[in-house]
């Protein structure tokens, strides 16, 4: 079997006190050596107050960083050989989520003019004219965080129909697959799948793959967590959801169920803390789908997150059969 290796992106929040050496090295490489910014301008007293983030690539190699002071993002840098692989975006998504979670209303930054399209991709908009800072042309950019406010504190939408609260009884692979597609098409923020084998008849088909891909790309905070019992089968069968994981590593994560994890569940999918697809049987298809069952979804979500936290990424999943 031919395989390609693949590197997930891991972003860690840190402080200057903890990580000054790593951060200094990376910023020295990008800003001082590559861009010619004077070292005494690059490193300032704000570092000690700022919240910092470090991005790690394959083999835990440090590949990117950024900092936030009040609501101002700065010192965004990705090492040259690692650019264009989604590392900058992964850093930005983490900072935006942090900012929204800590109640900030907006974010701002001074973008090097060449990087404006990068920030526009994160919904920042330019305001004001170009100016020169450290000898480099810049534009001021702002992002309103209203759209990123956590939907957990948003009241339920008024247009929930009573039919959305009804359970659709499912007893064959086709109806599970149909309901999986319908549920994914309604997702805005999170999809969680717990499945021993990610049954190919339910989860491995082009239509579902395309819907998941569209979801992961369309929403700034899209997050897909897939917890599997048998990762080996995914690799062996070149499962489409494994391809999704390789394609969008910053939004899709797969873990292998920890050997000490005990669960009574067999197979379920959760959508945005409201929708559920549930199969209660491992040998056959016996379950239901419901679009709006927040209390039940929350209970399953807690169980899922508990299992997730006791499970690990599996190195075998880094291989993509081609
Ligand atoms: N100009 C135009 N578009 C850019 C860009 C640039 N300089 N850098 C990234 N993009 C686009 C990418 O093409 C990509 O678009 P796509 O999703 O349609 O393919 C998108 O932005 C995301 O790119 P990503 O791979 O996540 O960015 P990155 O990891 O390469 O990091 C920077 C982007 C700007 C942080 C990186 O180029 C860098 O460190 N540059 C040198 C230091 C610097 O200029 N920092 C910015 C200070 S304001």
Short mmCIF file of C-alpha atoms and ligand atoms in Angstrom, two decimals:
data_model
loop_
_atom_site.label_atom_id
_atom_site.label_comp_id
_atom_site.label_asym_id
_atom_site.label_seq_id
_atom_site.Cartn_x
_atom_site.Cartn_y
_atom_site.Cartn_z
CA UNK A 1 0.00 0.00 0.00
CA UNK A 2 1.40 3.41 -0.97
CA UNK A 3 0.97 6.11 1.65
CA UNK A 4 1.52 9.84 1.90
CA UNK A 5 2.49 11.39 5.20
CA UNK A 6 0.41 14.17 6.61
CA UNK A 7 0.96 16.79 9.29
CA UNK A 8 -1.78 17.99 11.60
CA UNK A 9 -1.63 21.55 12.90
CA UNK A 10 -1.71 22.05 16.61
CA UNK A 11 -2.12 25.53 18.10
CA UNK A 12 -1.18 26.20 21.72
CA UNK A 13 -1.94 29.28 23.80
CA UNK A 14 1.01 30.45 25.85
CA UNK A 15 2.73 33.42 27.49
CA UNK A 16 6.00 35.24 27.03
CA UNK A 17 7.13 33.98 30.42
CA UNK A 18 6.72 30.38 29.30
CA UNK A 19 7.76 30.56 25.67
CA UNK A 20 9.94 33.64 25.07
CA UNK A 21 12.79 31.61 23.64
CA UNK A 22 10.69 29.76 21.05
CA UNK A 23 8.74 32.89 20.11
CA UNK A 24 11.88 35.04 19.82
CA UNK A 25 13.59 32.52 17.55
CA UNK A 26 10.63 32.26 15.22
CA UNK A 27 10.00 36.00 15.01
CA UNK A 28 13.69 36.68 14.57
CA UNK A 29 13.71 34.31 11.61
CA UNK A 30 10.63 35.82 9.93
CA UNK A 31 10.65 39.51 10.83
CA UNK A 32 14.30 40.35 11.51
CA UNK A 33 16.13 38.05 9.08
CA UNK A 34 13.55 37.73 6.30
CA UNK A 35 11.83 41.11 6.41
CA UNK A 36 14.65 43.29 7.77
CA UNK A 37 12.74 44.68 10.77
CA UNK A 38 15.25 46.02 13.34
CA UNK A 39 15.46 43.63 16.32
CA UNK A 40 14.86 46.43 18.86
CA UNK A 41 11.56 47.28 17.12
CA UNK A 42 10.50 43.66 16.77
CA UNK A 43 10.73 42.86 20.48
CA UNK A 44 8.97 45.29 22.80
CA UNK A 45 7.63 45.52 26.32
CA UNK A 46 4.12 44.52 25.16
CA UNK A 47 5.30 40.92 24.75
CA UNK A 48 5.26 40.35 28.49
CA UNK A 49 1.59 41.44 28.76
CA UNK A 50 0.34 39.78 25.59
CA UNK A 51 -1.33 36.40 25.17
CA UNK A 52 0.67 34.35 22.65
CA UNK A 53 -0.07 31.39 20.42
CA UNK A 54 2.34 28.91 18.89
CA UNK A 55 1.50 26.60 15.96
CA UNK A 56 3.17 23.20 15.76
CA UNK A 57 3.50 21.09 12.64
CA UNK A 58 4.69 17.53 12.08
CA UNK A 59 6.91 16.14 14.83
CA UNK A 60 5.95 19.04 17.09
CA UNK A 61 8.07 21.43 15.06
CA UNK A 62 7.36 25.09 15.85
CA UNK A 63 6.06 26.66 12.63
CA UNK A 64 4.04 29.79 13.47
CA UNK A 65 3.04 32.29 16.11
CA UNK A 66 0.93 35.35 16.89
CA UNK A 67 0.07 37.53 19.86
CA UNK A 68 -2.91 39.47 21.19
CA UNK A 69 -2.79 42.58 23.38
CA UNK A 70 -6.20 43.88 24.43
CA UNK A 71 -8.00 43.45 21.11
CA UNK A 72 -4.98 43.92 18.87
CA UNK A 73 -3.47 40.99 16.99
CA UNK A 74 0.19 41.27 16.04
CA UNK A 75 3.42 39.47 15.20
CA UNK A 76 1.61 36.94 13.04
CA UNK A 77 4.30 34.80 11.46
CA UNK A 78 4.64 31.44 9.76
CA UNK A 79 8.08 30.10 8.80
CA UNK A 80 8.59 30.39 5.06
CA UNK A 81 8.73 26.67 4.15
CA UNK A 82 5.45 26.10 5.96
CA UNK A 83 3.36 28.86 4.37
CA UNK A 84 0.28 28.18 2.29
CA UNK A 85 -0.67 25.11 4.32
CA UNK A 86 -3.35 26.61 6.52
CA UNK A 87 -1.13 27.34 9.53
CA UNK A 88 -1.79 31.08 9.57
CA UNK A 89 -5.52 30.40 9.26
CA UNK A 90 -5.42 27.88 12.13
CA UNK A 91 -3.72 30.49 14.35
CA UNK A 92 -6.26 33.14 13.41
CA UNK A 93 -9.22 30.87 14.04
CA UNK A 94 -7.88 30.07 17.49
CA UNK A 95 -7.40 33.74 18.33
CA UNK A 96 -10.83 34.69 17.03
CA UNK A 97 -12.43 31.95 19.12
CA UNK A 98 -10.47 33.06 22.20
CA UNK A 99 -11.50 36.68 21.62
CA UNK A 100 -15.19 35.79 21.20
CA UNK A 101 -15.09 33.50 24.25
CA UNK A 102 -13.54 36.21 26.40
CA UNK A 103 -16.19 38.73 25.39
CA UNK A 104 -14.26 41.01 23.04
CA UNK A 105 -16.49 42.88 20.61
CA UNK A 106 -13.93 43.37 17.88
CA UNK A 107 -10.38 42.58 16.83
CA UNK A 108 -7.95 44.83 15.05
CA UNK A 109 -4.52 44.63 13.52
CA UNK A 110 -2.07 46.43 11.30
CA UNK A 111 -1.68 44.16 8.29
CA UNK A 112 1.33 44.25 6.07
CA UNK A 113 -0.31 45.27 2.80
CA UNK A 114 0.73 42.04 1.03
CA UNK A 115 -1.09 40.03 3.70
CA UNK A 116 -4.42 41.94 3.41
CA UNK A 117 -6.03 39.10 1.35
CA UNK A 118 -5.05 36.63 4.06
CA UNK A 119 -6.90 38.64 6.73
CA UNK A 120 -9.81 39.36 4.40
CA UNK A 121 -10.21 35.58 4.19
CA UNK A 122 -10.81 35.75 7.97
CA UNK A 123 -13.49 38.45 7.46
CA UNK A 124 -11.30 41.40 8.51
CA UNK A 125 -11.96 44.62 6.58
CA UNK A 126 -9.56 47.50 5.84
CA UNK A 127 -10.19 50.93 7.30
CA UNK A 128 -7.97 53.91 6.63
CA UNK A 129 -5.13 54.57 4.24
CA UNK A 130 -1.89 52.69 3.81
CA UNK A 131 0.92 53.71 6.20
CA UNK A 132 4.55 52.71 6.82
CA UNK A 133 5.61 50.90 9.99
CA UNK A 134 9.11 49.39 10.49
CA UNK A 135 9.75 50.35 6.85
CA UNK A 136 6.89 48.14 5.57
CA UNK A 137 3.55 49.30 4.06
CA UNK A 138 0.57 48.47 6.28
CA UNK A 139 -3.24 48.81 6.40
CA UNK A 140 -5.34 48.95 9.55
CA UNK A 141 -7.99 46.20 9.62
CA UNK A 142 -10.90 45.39 11.92
CA UNK A 143 -13.15 42.43 12.54
CA UNK A 144 -16.45 42.75 14.38
CA UNK A 145 -16.94 39.68 16.56
CA UNK A 146 -20.74 39.88 16.70
CA UNK A 147 -21.08 37.08 14.18
CA UNK A 148 -18.77 34.84 16.19
CA UNK A 149 -20.59 35.05 19.48
CA UNK A 150 -21.06 31.63 20.94
CA UNK A 151 -24.40 30.16 19.82
CA UNK A 152 -24.59 28.38 23.19
CA UNK A 153 -25.75 31.65 24.71
CA UNK A 154 -28.08 32.47 21.84
CA UNK A 155 -31.74 31.70 22.58
CA UNK A 156 -33.26 28.93 20.46
CA UNK A 157 -34.33 30.15 17.07
CA UNK A 158 -38.08 30.82 16.92
CA UNK A 159 -38.63 28.82 13.74
CA UNK A 160 -38.17 25.38 15.31
CA UNK A 161 -41.11 23.38 13.97
CA UNK A 162 -42.74 20.73 16.11
CA UNK A 163 -41.79 18.21 13.43
CA UNK A 164 -38.13 18.98 14.17
CA UNK A 165 -38.65 17.62 17.66
CA UNK A 166 -40.06 14.33 16.42
CA UNK A 167 -37.96 11.22 16.20
CA UNK A 168 -37.70 9.55 12.83
CA UNK A 169 -37.36 5.81 13.39
CA UNK A 170 -34.58 4.24 11.32
CA UNK A 171 -34.08 0.58 10.55
CA UNK A 172 -31.83 0.29 7.53
CA UNK A 173 -28.52 1.65 6.24
CA UNK A 174 -30.14 3.77 3.54
CA UNK A 175 -32.37 5.67 5.97
CA UNK A 176 -29.45 6.23 8.36
CA UNK A 177 -27.44 7.64 5.48
CA UNK A 178 -30.34 9.86 4.32
CA UNK A 179 -30.78 11.28 7.82
CA UNK A 180 -27.03 11.74 8.27
CA UNK A 181 -27.02 13.92 5.14
CA UNK A 182 -30.03 15.93 6.27
CA UNK A 183 -28.52 16.55 9.69
CA UNK A 184 -25.12 17.56 8.31
CA UNK A 185 -26.79 19.99 5.90
CA UNK A 186 -28.30 21.76 8.96
CA UNK A 187 -25.02 22.05 10.89
CA UNK A 188 -23.57 25.47 11.71
CA UNK A 189 -20.87 24.85 14.21
CA UNK A 190 -20.12 21.34 15.40
CA UNK A 191 -20.43 17.81 14.16
CA UNK A 192 -19.40 14.99 16.46
CA UNK A 193 -19.44 11.37 15.38
CA UNK A 194 -18.85 8.44 17.67
CA UNK A 195 -18.71 5.21 15.74
CA UNK A 196 -16.90 1.94 16.21
CA UNK A 197 -16.29 1.44 12.48
CA UNK A 198 -17.73 4.50 10.73
CA UNK A 199 -19.99 2.11 8.85
CA UNK A 200 -19.23 2.76 5.15
CA UNK A 201 -22.89 2.28 4.23
CA UNK A 202 -23.79 5.27 6.39
CA UNK A 203 -20.68 7.46 6.47
CA UNK A 204 -18.57 6.66 3.42
CA UNK A 205 -20.29 8.12 0.39
CA UNK A 206 -19.64 11.08 -1.87
CA UNK A 207 -22.81 13.03 -1.02
CA UNK A 208 -22.14 13.01 2.73
CA UNK A 209 -18.47 13.80 2.16
CA UNK A 210 -19.38 16.84 0.04
CA UNK A 211 -21.87 18.08 2.64
CA UNK A 212 -19.28 17.78 5.40
CA UNK A 213 -16.68 19.54 3.28
CA UNK A 214 -19.12 22.38 2.52
CA UNK A 215 -19.98 22.70 6.23
CA UNK A 216 -16.31 22.75 7.29
CA UNK A 217 -15.48 25.42 4.74
CA UNK A 218 -18.52 27.62 5.17
CA UNK A 219 -18.41 28.35 8.88
CA UNK A 220 -15.60 30.16 10.63
CA UNK A 221 -15.87 27.97 13.72
CA UNK A 222 -16.76 24.72 12.04
CA UNK A 223 -15.47 21.81 14.05
CA UNK A 224 -15.77 18.12 13.22
CA UNK A 225 -14.72 15.59 15.84
CA UNK A 226 -14.76 11.93 14.87
CA UNK A 227 -14.11 9.25 17.47
CA UNK A 228 -13.61 5.76 16.08
CA UNK A 229 -13.13 2.34 17.63
CA UNK A 230 -11.13 0.83 14.83
CA UNK A 231 -8.90 3.36 13.03
CA UNK A 232 -7.14 0.58 11.15
CA UNK A 233 -10.28 -0.08 9.10
CA UNK A 234 -10.48 3.56 8.03
CA UNK A 235 -6.97 3.49 6.63
CA UNK A 236 -7.41 0.08 5.06
CA UNK A 237 -10.63 1.13 3.31
CA UNK A 238 -9.39 4.63 2.45
CA UNK A 239 -12.55 5.96 4.10
CA UNK A 240 -13.74 9.31 2.71
CA UNK A 241 -13.90 10.87 6.17
CA UNK A 242 -10.19 10.13 6.52
CA UNK A 243 -9.65 12.13 3.33
CA UNK A 244 -11.72 14.94 4.82
CA UNK A 245 -9.46 14.92 7.89
CA UNK A 246 -6.38 15.15 5.68
CA UNK A 247 -7.88 17.90 3.59
CA UNK A 248 -8.97 20.16 6.44
CA UNK A 249 -6.80 19.21 9.41
CA UNK A 250 -7.47 22.39 11.32
CA UNK A 251 -11.24 21.77 11.31
CA UNK A 252 -11.52 18.01 11.31
CA UNK A 253 -10.03 15.84 14.02
CA UNK A 254 -10.15 12.07 14.36
CA UNK A 255 -9.25 10.16 17.49
CA UNK A 256 -9.04 6.50 18.28
CA UNK A 257 -11.21 5.45 21.24
CA UNK A 258 -9.04 5.02 24.33
CA UNK A 259 -8.66 1.40 25.43
CA UNK A 260 -9.88 2.19 28.95
CA UNK A 261 -12.98 4.06 27.82
CA UNK A 262 -16.20 2.31 28.74
CA UNK A 263 -19.36 3.26 26.89
CA UNK A 264 -22.83 1.86 26.40
CA UNK A 265 -23.19 3.63 23.06
CA UNK A 266 -22.51 2.10 19.69
CA UNK A 267 -22.88 4.80 17.12
CA UNK A 268 -24.16 8.36 17.15
CA UNK A 269 -23.76 11.72 15.47
CA UNK A 270 -24.45 15.08 17.12
CA UNK A 271 -25.14 18.31 15.30
CA UNK A 272 -24.80 21.69 17.03
CA UNK A 273 -25.97 20.44 20.41
CA UNK A 274 -29.42 19.87 18.98
CA UNK A 275 -29.57 17.20 16.28
CA UNK A 276 -28.97 13.50 16.88
CA UNK A 277 -28.57 10.42 14.71
CA UNK A 278 -28.51 7.40 16.97
CA UNK A 279 -28.00 3.71 16.27
CA UNK A 280 -28.43 1.58 19.34
CA UNK A 281 -27.33 -1.69 17.82
CA UNK A 282 -23.91 -2.79 16.67
CA UNK A 283 -25.01 -5.69 14.47
CA UNK A 284 -27.96 -4.08 12.70
CA UNK A 285 -29.66 -0.75 12.05
CA UNK A 286 -31.98 0.24 14.87
CA UNK A 287 -32.24 3.84 15.92
CA UNK A 288 -33.60 7.29 15.21
CA UNK A 289 -32.88 10.79 14.00
CA UNK A 290 -34.13 13.99 15.61
CA UNK A 291 -33.34 17.55 14.52
CA UNK A 292 -33.98 19.43 17.72
CA UNK A 293 -33.51 17.65 21.05
CA UNK A 294 -31.14 19.98 22.94
CA UNK A 295 -31.33 18.35 26.37
CA UNK A 296 -30.71 14.88 25.06
CA UNK A 297 -28.03 16.17 22.69
CA UNK A 298 -26.30 17.93 25.58
CA UNK A 299 -26.17 14.70 27.59
CA UNK A 300 -24.68 12.83 24.65
CA UNK A 301 -22.31 15.69 24.02
CA UNK A 302 -20.96 15.50 27.56
CA UNK A 303 -20.43 11.76 27.17
CA UNK A 304 -18.78 12.30 23.81
CA UNK A 305 -16.42 14.96 25.15
CA UNK A 306 -15.52 12.77 28.09
CA UNK A 307 -14.65 9.87 25.76
CA UNK A 308 -12.82 12.28 23.45
CA UNK A 309 -10.68 13.58 26.29
CA UNK A 310 -9.69 10.03 27.19
CA UNK A 311 -8.79 9.18 23.60
CA UNK A 312 -5.80 10.02 21.44
CA UNK A 313 -5.00 10.93 17.85
CA UNK A 314 -3.76 7.75 16.17
CA UNK A 315 -0.52 7.97 14.14
CA UNK A 316 -1.89 5.40 11.73
CA UNK A 317 -4.52 7.94 10.67
CA UNK A 318 -1.79 10.21 9.39
CA UNK A 319 -1.33 7.80 6.51
CA UNK A 320 -3.53 8.24 3.52
CA UNK A 321 -3.69 5.31 1.16
CA UNK A 322 -3.55 6.48 -2.47
N1 LIG B 1 -0.89 37.37 0.31
C1 LIG B 1 -2.06 36.93 -0.22
N2 LIG B 1 -2.72 35.86 0.22
C2 LIG B 1 -2.19 35.19 1.23
C3 LIG B 1 -0.97 35.58 1.83
C4 LIG B 1 -0.32 36.71 1.33
N3 LIG B 1 0.83 37.15 1.86
N4 LIG B 1 -0.69 34.70 2.81
C5 LIG B 1 -1.71 33.81 2.81
N5 LIG B 1 -2.60 34.13 1.87
C6 LIG B 1 -3.84 33.43 1.58
C7 LIG B 1 -3.52 32.03 1.12
O1 LIG B 1 -3.35 31.98 -0.28
C8 LIG B 1 -4.71 31.23 1.59
O2 LIG B 1 -5.78 31.32 0.68
P1 LIG B 1 -6.60 29.97 0.25
O3 LIG B 1 -7.17 29.42 1.55
O4 LIG B 1 -7.61 30.49 -0.71
O5 LIG B 1 -5.57 29.08 -0.33
C9 LIG B 1 -5.15 31.96 2.84
O6 LIG B 1 -4.58 33.27 2.79
C10 LIG B 1 -4.73 31.23 4.09
O7 LIG B 1 -3.34 31.03 4.06
P2 LIG B 1 -2.56 30.18 5.15
O8 LIG B 1 -1.85 29.05 4.51
O9 LIG B 1 -3.44 29.88 6.30
O10 LIG B 1 -1.48 31.28 5.61
P3 LIG B 1 0.02 31.09 6.01
O11 LIG B 1 0.18 29.92 6.90
O12 LIG B 1 0.86 31.10 4.80
O13 LIG B 1 0.28 32.42 6.87
C11 LIG B 1 1.12 34.68 6.86
C12 LIG B 1 0.05 33.70 6.33
C13 LIG B 1 0.78 36.07 6.37
C14 LIG B 1 1.09 34.68 8.36
C15 LIG B 1 2.49 34.19 6.33
O14 LIG B 1 2.52 34.37 4.94
C16 LIG B 1 3.69 34.92 6.93
O15 LIG B 1 4.14 34.58 8.01
N6 LIG B 1 4.26 35.91 6.23
C17 LIG B 1 5.46 36.57 6.66
C18 LIG B 1 5.22 37.40 7.90
C19 LIG B 1 4.09 38.37 7.68
O16 LIG B 1 4.03 39.05 6.68
N7 LIG B 1 3.19 38.41 8.67
C20 LIG B 1 2.01 39.22 8.57
C21 LIG B 1 2.22 40.42 9.37
S1 LIG B 1 0.79 41.45 9.20
#
